[in-house]
Each structure stands twice: as C-alpha cells, then as structure tokens.
Coordinates of N, CA and C in Angstrom, one line a residue:
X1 N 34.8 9.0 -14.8 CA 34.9 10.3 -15.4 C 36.3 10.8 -15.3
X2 N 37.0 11.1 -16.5 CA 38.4 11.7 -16.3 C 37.9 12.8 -15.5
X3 N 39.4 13.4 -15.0 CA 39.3 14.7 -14.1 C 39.3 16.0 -14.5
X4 N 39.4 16.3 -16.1 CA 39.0 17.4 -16.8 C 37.7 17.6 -16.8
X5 N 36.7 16.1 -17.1 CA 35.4 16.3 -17.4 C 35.2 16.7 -15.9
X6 N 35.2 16.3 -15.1 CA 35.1 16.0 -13.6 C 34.8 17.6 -12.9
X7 N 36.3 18.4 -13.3 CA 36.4 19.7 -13.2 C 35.6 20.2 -13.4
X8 N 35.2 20.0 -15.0 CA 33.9 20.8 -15.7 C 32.9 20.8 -15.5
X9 N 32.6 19.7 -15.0 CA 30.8 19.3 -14.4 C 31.2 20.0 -12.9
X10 N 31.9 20.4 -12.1 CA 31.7 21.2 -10.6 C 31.6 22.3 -11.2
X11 N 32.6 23.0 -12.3 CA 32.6 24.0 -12.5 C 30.9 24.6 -12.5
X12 N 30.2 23.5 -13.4 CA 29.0 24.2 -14.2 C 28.0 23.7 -13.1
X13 N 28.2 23.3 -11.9 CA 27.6 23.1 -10.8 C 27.8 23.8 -10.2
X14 N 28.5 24.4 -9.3 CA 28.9 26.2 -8.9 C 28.0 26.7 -9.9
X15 N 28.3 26.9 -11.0 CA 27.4 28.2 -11.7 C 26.3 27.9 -11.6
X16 N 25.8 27.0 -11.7 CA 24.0 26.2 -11.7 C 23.6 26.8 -9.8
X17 N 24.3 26.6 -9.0 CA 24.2 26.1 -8.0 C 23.4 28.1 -7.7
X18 N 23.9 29.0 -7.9 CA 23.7 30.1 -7.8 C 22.4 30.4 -8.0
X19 N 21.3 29.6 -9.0 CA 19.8 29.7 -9.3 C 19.4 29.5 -8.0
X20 N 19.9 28.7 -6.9 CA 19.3 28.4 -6.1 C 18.0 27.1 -6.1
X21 N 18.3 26.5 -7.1 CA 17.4 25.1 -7.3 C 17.7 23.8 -7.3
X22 N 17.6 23.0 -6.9 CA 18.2 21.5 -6.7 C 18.8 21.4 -8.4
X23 N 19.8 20.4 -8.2 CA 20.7 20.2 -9.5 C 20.2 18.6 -9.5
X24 N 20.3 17.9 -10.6 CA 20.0 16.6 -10.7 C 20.6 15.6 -11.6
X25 N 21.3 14.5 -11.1 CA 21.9 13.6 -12.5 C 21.1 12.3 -12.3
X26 N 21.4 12.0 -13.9 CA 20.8 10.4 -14.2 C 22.2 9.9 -14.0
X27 N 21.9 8.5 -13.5 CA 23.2 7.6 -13.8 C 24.2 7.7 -12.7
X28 N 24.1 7.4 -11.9 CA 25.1 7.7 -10.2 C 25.8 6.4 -10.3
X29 N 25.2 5.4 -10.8 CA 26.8 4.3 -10.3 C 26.7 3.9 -9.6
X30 N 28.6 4.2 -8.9 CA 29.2 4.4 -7.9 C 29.3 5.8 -6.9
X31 N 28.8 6.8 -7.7 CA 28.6 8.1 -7.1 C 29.9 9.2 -7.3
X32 N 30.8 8.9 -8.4 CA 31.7 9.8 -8.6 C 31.3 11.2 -8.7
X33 N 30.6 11.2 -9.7 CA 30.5 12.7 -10.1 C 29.2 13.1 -9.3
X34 N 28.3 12.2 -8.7 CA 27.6 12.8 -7.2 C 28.3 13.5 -6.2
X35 N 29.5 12.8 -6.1 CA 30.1 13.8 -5.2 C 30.4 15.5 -5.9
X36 N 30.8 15.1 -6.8 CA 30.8 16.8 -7.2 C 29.3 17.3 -7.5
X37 N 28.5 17.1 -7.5 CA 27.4 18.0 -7.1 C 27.1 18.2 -6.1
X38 N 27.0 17.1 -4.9 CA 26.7 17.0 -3.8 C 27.6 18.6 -3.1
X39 N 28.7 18.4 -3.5 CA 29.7 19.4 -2.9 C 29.1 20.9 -3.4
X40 N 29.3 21.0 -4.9 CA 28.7 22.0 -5.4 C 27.0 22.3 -4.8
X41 N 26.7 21.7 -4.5 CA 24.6 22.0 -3.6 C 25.5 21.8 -2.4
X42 N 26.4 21.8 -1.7 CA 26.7 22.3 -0.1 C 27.1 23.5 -0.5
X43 N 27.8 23.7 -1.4 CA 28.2 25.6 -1.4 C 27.4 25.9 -1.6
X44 N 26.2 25.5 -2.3 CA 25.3 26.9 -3.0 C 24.0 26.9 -1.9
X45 N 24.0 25.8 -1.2 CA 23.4 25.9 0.0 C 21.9 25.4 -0.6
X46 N 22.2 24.5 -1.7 CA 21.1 23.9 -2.5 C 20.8 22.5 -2.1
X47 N 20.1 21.4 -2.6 CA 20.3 19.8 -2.5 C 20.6 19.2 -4.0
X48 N 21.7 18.3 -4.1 CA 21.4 17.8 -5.4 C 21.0 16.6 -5.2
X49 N 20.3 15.9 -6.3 CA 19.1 14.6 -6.5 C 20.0 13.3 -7.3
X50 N 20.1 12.4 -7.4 CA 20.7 11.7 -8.1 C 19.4 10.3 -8.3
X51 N 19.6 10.3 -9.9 CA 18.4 9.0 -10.1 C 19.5 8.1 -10.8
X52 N 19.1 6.5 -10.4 CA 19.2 5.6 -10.8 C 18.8 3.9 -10.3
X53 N 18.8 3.4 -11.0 CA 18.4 1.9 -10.3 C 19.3 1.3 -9.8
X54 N 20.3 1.7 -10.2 CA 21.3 0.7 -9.4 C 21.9 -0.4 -9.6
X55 N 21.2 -0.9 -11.0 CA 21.0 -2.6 -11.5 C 22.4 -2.4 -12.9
X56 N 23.1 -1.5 -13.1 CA 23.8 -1.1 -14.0 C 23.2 -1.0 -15.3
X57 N 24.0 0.0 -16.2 CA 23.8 0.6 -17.5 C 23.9 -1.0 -18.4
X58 N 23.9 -0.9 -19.8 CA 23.8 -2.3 -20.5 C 25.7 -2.7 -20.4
X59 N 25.7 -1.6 -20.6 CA 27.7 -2.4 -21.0 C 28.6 -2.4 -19.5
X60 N 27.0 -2.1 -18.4 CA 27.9 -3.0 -17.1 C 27.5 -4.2 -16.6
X61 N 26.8 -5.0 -17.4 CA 26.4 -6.3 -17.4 C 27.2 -7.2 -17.5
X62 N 27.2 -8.5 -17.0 CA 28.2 -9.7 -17.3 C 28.4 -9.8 -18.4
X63 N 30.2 -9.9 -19.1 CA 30.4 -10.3 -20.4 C 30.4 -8.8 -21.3
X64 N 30.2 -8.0 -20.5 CA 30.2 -6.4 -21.3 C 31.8 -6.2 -21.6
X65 N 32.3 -4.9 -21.5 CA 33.7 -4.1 -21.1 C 33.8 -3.5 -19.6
X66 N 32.8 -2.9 -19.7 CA 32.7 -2.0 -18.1 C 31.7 -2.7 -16.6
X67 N 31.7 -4.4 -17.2 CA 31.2 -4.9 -16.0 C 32.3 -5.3 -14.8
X68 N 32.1 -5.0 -13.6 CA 32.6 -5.4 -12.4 C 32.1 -6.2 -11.3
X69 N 32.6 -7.2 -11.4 CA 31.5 -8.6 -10.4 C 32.0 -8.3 -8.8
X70 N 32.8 -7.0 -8.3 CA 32.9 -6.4 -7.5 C 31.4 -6.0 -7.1
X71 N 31.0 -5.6 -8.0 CA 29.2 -5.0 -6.9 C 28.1 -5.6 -7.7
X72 N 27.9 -6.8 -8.0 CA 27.3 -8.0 -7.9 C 26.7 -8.6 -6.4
X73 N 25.6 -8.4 -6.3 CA 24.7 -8.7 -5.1 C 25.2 -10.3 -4.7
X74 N 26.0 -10.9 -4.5 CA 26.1 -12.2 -4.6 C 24.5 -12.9 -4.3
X75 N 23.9 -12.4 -3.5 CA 22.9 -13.4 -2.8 C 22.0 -13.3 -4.3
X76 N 21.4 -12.2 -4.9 CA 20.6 -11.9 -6.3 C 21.1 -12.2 -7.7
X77 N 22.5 -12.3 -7.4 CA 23.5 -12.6 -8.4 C 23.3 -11.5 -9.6
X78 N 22.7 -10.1 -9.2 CA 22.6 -9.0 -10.2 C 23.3 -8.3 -9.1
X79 N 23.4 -7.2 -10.2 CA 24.3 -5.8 -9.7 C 23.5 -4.8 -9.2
X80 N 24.5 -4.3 -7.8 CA 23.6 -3.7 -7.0 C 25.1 -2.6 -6.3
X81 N 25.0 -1.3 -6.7 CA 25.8 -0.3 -6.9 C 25.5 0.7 -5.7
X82 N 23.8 0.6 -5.6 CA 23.7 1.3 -4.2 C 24.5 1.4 -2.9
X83 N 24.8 -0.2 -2.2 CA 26.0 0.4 -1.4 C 27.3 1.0 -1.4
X84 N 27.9 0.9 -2.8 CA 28.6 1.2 -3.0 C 28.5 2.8 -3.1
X85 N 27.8 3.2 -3.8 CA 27.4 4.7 -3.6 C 27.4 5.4 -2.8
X86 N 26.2 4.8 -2.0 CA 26.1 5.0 -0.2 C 27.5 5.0 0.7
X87 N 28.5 4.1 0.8 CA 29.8 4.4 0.8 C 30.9 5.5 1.0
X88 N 30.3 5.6 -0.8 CA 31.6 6.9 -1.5 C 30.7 8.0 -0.9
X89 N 29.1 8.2 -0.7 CA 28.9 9.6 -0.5 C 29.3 9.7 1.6
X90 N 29.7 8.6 2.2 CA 30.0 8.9 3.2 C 31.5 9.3 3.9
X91 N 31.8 8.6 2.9 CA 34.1 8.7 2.9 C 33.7 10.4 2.6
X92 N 32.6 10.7 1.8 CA 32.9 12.2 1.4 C 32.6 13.1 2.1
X93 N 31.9 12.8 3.2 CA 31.2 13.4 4.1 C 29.7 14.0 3.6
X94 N 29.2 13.8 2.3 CA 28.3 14.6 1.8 C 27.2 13.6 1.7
X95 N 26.6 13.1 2.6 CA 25.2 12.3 2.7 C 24.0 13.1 3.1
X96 N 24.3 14.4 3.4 CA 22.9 15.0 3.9 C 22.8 16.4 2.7
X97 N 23.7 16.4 1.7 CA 23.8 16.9 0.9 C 23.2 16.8 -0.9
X98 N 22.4 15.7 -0.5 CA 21.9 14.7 -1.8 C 21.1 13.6 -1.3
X99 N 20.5 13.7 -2.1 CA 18.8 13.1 -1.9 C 19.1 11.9 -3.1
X100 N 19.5 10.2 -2.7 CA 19.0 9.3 -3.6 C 17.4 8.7 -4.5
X101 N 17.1 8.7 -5.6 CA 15.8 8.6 -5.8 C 16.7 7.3 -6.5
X102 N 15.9 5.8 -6.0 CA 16.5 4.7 -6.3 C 15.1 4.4 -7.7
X103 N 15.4 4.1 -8.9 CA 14.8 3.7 -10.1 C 14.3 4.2 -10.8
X104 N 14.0 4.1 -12.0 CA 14.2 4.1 -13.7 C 13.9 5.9 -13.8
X105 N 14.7 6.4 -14.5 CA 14.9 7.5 -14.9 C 12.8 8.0 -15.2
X106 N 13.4 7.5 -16.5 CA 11.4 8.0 -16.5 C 10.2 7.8 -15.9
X107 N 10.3 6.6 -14.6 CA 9.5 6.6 -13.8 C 9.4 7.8 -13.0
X108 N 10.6 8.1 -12.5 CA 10.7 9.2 -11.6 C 10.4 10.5 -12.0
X109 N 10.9 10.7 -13.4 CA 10.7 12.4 -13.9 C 9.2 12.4 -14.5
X110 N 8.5 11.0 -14.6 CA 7.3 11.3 -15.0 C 5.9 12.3 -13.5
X111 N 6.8 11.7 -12.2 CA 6.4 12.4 -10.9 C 6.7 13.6 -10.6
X112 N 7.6 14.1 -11.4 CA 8.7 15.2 -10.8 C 8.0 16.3 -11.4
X113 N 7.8 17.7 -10.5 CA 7.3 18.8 -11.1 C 7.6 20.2 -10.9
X114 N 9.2 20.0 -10.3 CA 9.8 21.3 -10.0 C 10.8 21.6 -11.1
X115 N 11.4 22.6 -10.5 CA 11.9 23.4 -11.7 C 13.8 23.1 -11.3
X116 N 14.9 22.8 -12.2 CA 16.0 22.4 -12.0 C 17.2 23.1 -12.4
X117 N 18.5 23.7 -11.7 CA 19.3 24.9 -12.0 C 20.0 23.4 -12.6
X118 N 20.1 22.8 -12.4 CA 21.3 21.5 -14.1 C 20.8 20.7 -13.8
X119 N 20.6 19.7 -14.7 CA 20.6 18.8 -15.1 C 21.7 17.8 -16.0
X120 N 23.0 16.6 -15.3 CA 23.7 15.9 -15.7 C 22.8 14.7 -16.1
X121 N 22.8 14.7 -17.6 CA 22.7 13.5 -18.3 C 23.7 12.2 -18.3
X122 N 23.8 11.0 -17.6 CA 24.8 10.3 -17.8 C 24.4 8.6 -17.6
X123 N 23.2 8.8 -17.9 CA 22.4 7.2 -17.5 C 23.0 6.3 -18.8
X124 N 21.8 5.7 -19.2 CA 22.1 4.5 -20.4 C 22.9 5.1 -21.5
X125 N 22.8 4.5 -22.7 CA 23.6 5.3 -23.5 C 23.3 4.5 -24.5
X126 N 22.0 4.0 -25.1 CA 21.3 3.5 -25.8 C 20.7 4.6 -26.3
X127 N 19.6 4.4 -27.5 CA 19.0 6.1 -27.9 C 17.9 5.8 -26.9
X128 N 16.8 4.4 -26.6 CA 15.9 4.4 -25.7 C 16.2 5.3 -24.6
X129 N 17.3 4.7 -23.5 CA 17.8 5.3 -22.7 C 17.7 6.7 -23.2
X130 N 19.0 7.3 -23.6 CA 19.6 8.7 -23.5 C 18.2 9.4 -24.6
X131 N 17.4 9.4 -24.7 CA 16.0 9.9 -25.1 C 15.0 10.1 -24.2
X132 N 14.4 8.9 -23.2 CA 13.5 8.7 -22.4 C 14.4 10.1 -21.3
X133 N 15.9 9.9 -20.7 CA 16.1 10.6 -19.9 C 16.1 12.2 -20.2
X134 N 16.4 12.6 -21.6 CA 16.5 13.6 -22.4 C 14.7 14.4 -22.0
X135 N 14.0 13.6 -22.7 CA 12.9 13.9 -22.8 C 11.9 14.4 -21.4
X136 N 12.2 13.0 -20.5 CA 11.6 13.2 -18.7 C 12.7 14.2 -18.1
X137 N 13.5 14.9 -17.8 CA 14.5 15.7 -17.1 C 14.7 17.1 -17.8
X138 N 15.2 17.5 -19.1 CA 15.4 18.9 -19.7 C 14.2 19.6 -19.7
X139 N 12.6 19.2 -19.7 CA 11.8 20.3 -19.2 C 12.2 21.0 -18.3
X140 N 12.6 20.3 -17.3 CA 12.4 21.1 -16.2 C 14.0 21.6 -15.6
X141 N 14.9 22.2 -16.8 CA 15.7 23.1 -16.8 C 15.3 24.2 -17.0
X142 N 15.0 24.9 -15.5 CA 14.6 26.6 -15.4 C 15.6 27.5 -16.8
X143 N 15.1 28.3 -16.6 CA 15.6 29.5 -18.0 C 17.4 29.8 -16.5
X144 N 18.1 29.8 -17.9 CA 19.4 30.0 -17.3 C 20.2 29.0 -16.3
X145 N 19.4 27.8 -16.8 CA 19.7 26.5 -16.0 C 20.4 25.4 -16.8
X146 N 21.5 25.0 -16.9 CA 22.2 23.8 -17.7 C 21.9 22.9 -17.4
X147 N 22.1 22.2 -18.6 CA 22.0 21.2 -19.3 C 23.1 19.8 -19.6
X148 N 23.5 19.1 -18.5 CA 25.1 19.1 -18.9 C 24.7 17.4 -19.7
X149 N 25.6 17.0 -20.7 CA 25.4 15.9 -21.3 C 27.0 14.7 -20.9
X150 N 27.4 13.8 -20.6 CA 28.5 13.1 -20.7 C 28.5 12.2 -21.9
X151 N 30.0 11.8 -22.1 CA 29.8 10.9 -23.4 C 29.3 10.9 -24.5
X152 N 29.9 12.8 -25.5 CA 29.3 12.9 -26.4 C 30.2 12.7 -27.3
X153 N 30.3 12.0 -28.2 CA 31.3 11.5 -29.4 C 30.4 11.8 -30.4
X154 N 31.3 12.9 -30.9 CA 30.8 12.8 -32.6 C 31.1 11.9 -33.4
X155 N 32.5 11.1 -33.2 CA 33.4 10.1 -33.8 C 32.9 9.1 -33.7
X156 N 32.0 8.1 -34.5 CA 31.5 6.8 -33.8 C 32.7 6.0 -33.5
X157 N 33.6 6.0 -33.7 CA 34.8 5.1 -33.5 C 35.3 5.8 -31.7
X158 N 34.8 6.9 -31.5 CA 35.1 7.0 -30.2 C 34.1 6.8 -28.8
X159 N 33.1 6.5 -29.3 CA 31.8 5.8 -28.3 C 30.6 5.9 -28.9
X160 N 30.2 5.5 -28.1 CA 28.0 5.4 -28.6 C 27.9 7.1 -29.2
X161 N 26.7 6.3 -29.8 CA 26.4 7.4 -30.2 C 24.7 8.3 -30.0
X162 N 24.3 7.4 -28.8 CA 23.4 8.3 -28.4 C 23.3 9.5 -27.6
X163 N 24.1 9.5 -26.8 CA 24.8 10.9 -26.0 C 24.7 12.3 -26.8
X164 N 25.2 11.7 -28.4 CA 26.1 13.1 -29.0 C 24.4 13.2 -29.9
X165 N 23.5 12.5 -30.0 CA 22.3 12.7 -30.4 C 21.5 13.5 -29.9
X166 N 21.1 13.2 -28.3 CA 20.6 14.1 -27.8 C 20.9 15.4 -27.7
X167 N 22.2 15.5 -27.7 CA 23.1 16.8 -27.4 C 22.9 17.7 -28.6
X168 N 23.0 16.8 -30.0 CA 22.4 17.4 -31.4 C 20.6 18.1 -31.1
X169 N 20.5 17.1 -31.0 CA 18.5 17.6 -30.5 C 18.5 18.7 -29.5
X170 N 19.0 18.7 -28.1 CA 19.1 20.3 -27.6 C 19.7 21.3 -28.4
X171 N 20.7 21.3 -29.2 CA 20.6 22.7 -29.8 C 20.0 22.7 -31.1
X172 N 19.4 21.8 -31.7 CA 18.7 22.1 -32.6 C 17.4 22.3 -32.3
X173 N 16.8 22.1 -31.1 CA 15.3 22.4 -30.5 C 15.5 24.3 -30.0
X174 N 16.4 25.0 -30.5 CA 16.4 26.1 -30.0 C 16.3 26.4 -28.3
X175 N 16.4 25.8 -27.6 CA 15.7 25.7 -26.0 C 17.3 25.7 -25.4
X176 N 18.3 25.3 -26.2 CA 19.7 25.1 -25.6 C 20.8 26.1 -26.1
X177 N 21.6 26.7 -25.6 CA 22.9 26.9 -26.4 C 23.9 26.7 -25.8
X178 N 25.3 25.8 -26.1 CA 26.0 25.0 -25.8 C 26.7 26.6 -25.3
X179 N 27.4 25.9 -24.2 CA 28.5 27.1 -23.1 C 30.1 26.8 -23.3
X180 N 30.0 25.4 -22.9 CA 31.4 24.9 -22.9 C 31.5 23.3 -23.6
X181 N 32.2 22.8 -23.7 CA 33.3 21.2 -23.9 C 34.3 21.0 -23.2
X182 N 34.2 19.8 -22.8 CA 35.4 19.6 -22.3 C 35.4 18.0 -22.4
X183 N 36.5 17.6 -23.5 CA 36.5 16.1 -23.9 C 35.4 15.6 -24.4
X184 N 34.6 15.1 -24.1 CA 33.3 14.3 -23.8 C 32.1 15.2 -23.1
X185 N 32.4 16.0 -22.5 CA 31.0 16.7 -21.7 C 30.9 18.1 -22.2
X186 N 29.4 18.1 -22.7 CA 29.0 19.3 -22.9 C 28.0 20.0 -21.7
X187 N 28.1 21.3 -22.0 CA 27.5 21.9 -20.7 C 26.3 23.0 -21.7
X188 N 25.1 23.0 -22.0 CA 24.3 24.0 -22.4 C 23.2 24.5 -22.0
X189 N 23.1 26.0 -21.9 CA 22.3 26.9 -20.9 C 21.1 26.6 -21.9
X190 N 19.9 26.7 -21.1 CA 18.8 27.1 -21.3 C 18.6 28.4 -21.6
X191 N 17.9 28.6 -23.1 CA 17.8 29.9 -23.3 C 16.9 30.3 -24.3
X192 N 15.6 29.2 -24.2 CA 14.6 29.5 -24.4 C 13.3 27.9 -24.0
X193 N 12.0 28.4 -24.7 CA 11.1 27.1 -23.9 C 11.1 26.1 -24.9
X194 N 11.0 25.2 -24.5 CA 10.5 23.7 -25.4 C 12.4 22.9 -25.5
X195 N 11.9 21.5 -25.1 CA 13.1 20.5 -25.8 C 13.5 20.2 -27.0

C-alpha cells in the first residue's frame, strides 16, 4: 500500500474508531495496513479483526507478478503469510490489539453477527472474491460506519477491475456515500440500510 493510501486508511480508522466498534479488513497478507488499524483500535480503545487465509490472493501464486517464494511454506510448498504477519504485528508492538481470524472471507462473515465502525475491503480482486467479501462484511457497517475499498481503478489499464465494481454497487445501492479518495482507496460512510 503506498503511504498516501496508507495515511488515508488510519485517517478513516481514527474516525471509525470513535463508534466505538471493532474495525475489520479482508486481506492481511503480510499485515501492512493491519498495523494501521491495529494502532487506530489502540487509540480508540477498540479491537480490530483481520480475515484471511493466508494461502495468498490469485496474482500471489507462482508465475503471477506479485508472487514471493519468500513466504512459501517450504515443507507444503504453498504460501503461508501467517508468520510473517504474526512478525510484523510484533516488531509493531500491536499483538494484543487485533484479533487474527485465519480463513476464507465468507466463511467467517457468514458466523459473524455484530455490528462494525469500518470495514477495509482488500482481499481477492476477482469479481467472485471482491463480491462474496462485499456482500458477507458491508452489512454489518453500523449507520455512520465506513466502508473503505483498496484498488479501485476506474481505468482498466490501471488494475482489475473488480474493486472499482463493488465500489460502483455501494453507491449505487444508496446504503453508501463516498467521503474521500485517495489514489486507489475509497473511504464511504454508511448512510442508509441495505448493500
């Protein structure tokens, strides 16, 4: 995540953080931008959640662009990001500040039944993916609770284009109204019911 988007997602985690409700991303990785929630849920004196498998998105597979045989399980010979996460959130000091929920996005939000001050979209980036997580997670953005999306290109020449789909679907479902941009990440409040 460049450090504009980077800024913007703490930014809108401070504000989120103020509902007083756990904050939640799909897609942790390596745990970059966990750390800035994590940080943002230690000021607000909240927890933030981070879901993922850990097995990498499609274009971090062998032979992609954004594969790294750096966190390749050697013994499984698949990718396995968890320690590495586990790691970054300890160099940061913020391990008791975030709660890992290890696998598939929709498995877990199909359990999940509380209510969430943001929610960071940043899992697959397929329409399967960035739909299933769209669909299991933005219910349960309380009224006045964001919605943050990464990797929204309207440009197909500048990335996928399922990100900037979803992002189309929240404000055209009336339930969203976009706050801010910044590069690639949108941030939109909840400000009314239904996805």
């Amino acid at each position: 995540m460049p450090l504009y988007e980077g800024l913007a997602l703490y930014a809108a985690a401070t504000e989120a953080g103020m509902l007083g409700l756990p904050m939640l991303e799909v897609g942790t990785y390596c745990g970059r931008s966990a750390i800035l929630l994590a940080d943002a849920a230690r000021a607000a004196g909240v927890i933030a959640l981070t879901v993922d498998h850990h097995r990498g998105s499609e274009e971090q597979q062998p032979g992609w662009e954004y594969h790294d045989p750096s966190v390749v399980d050697p013994e499984l010979g698949l990718m396995d990001t968890l320690p590495t996460f586990r790691r970054t959130l300890r160099r940061a000091g913020l391990e008791e500040h975030i709660v890992a929920l290890v696998g598939r996005s929709p498995q877990i939000a199909a359990v999940w039944h509380g209510p969430l001050g943001l929610v960071f979209v940043d899992g697959g980036h397929t329409d399967e993916h960035a739909n299933a997580d769209y669909e299991g997670w933005a219910p349960h953005v309380a009224e006045g609770g964001l919605l943050v999306i990464h990797d929204v290109f309207p440009d197909p020449a500048d990335g996928g284009q399922a990100p900037y789909r979803i992002y189309r679907r929240a404000l055209a479902s009336g339930a969203f109204t976009e706050v801010a941009a910044t590069d690639s990440l949108r941030v939109l409040r909840r400000t009314g019911p239904g996805i």
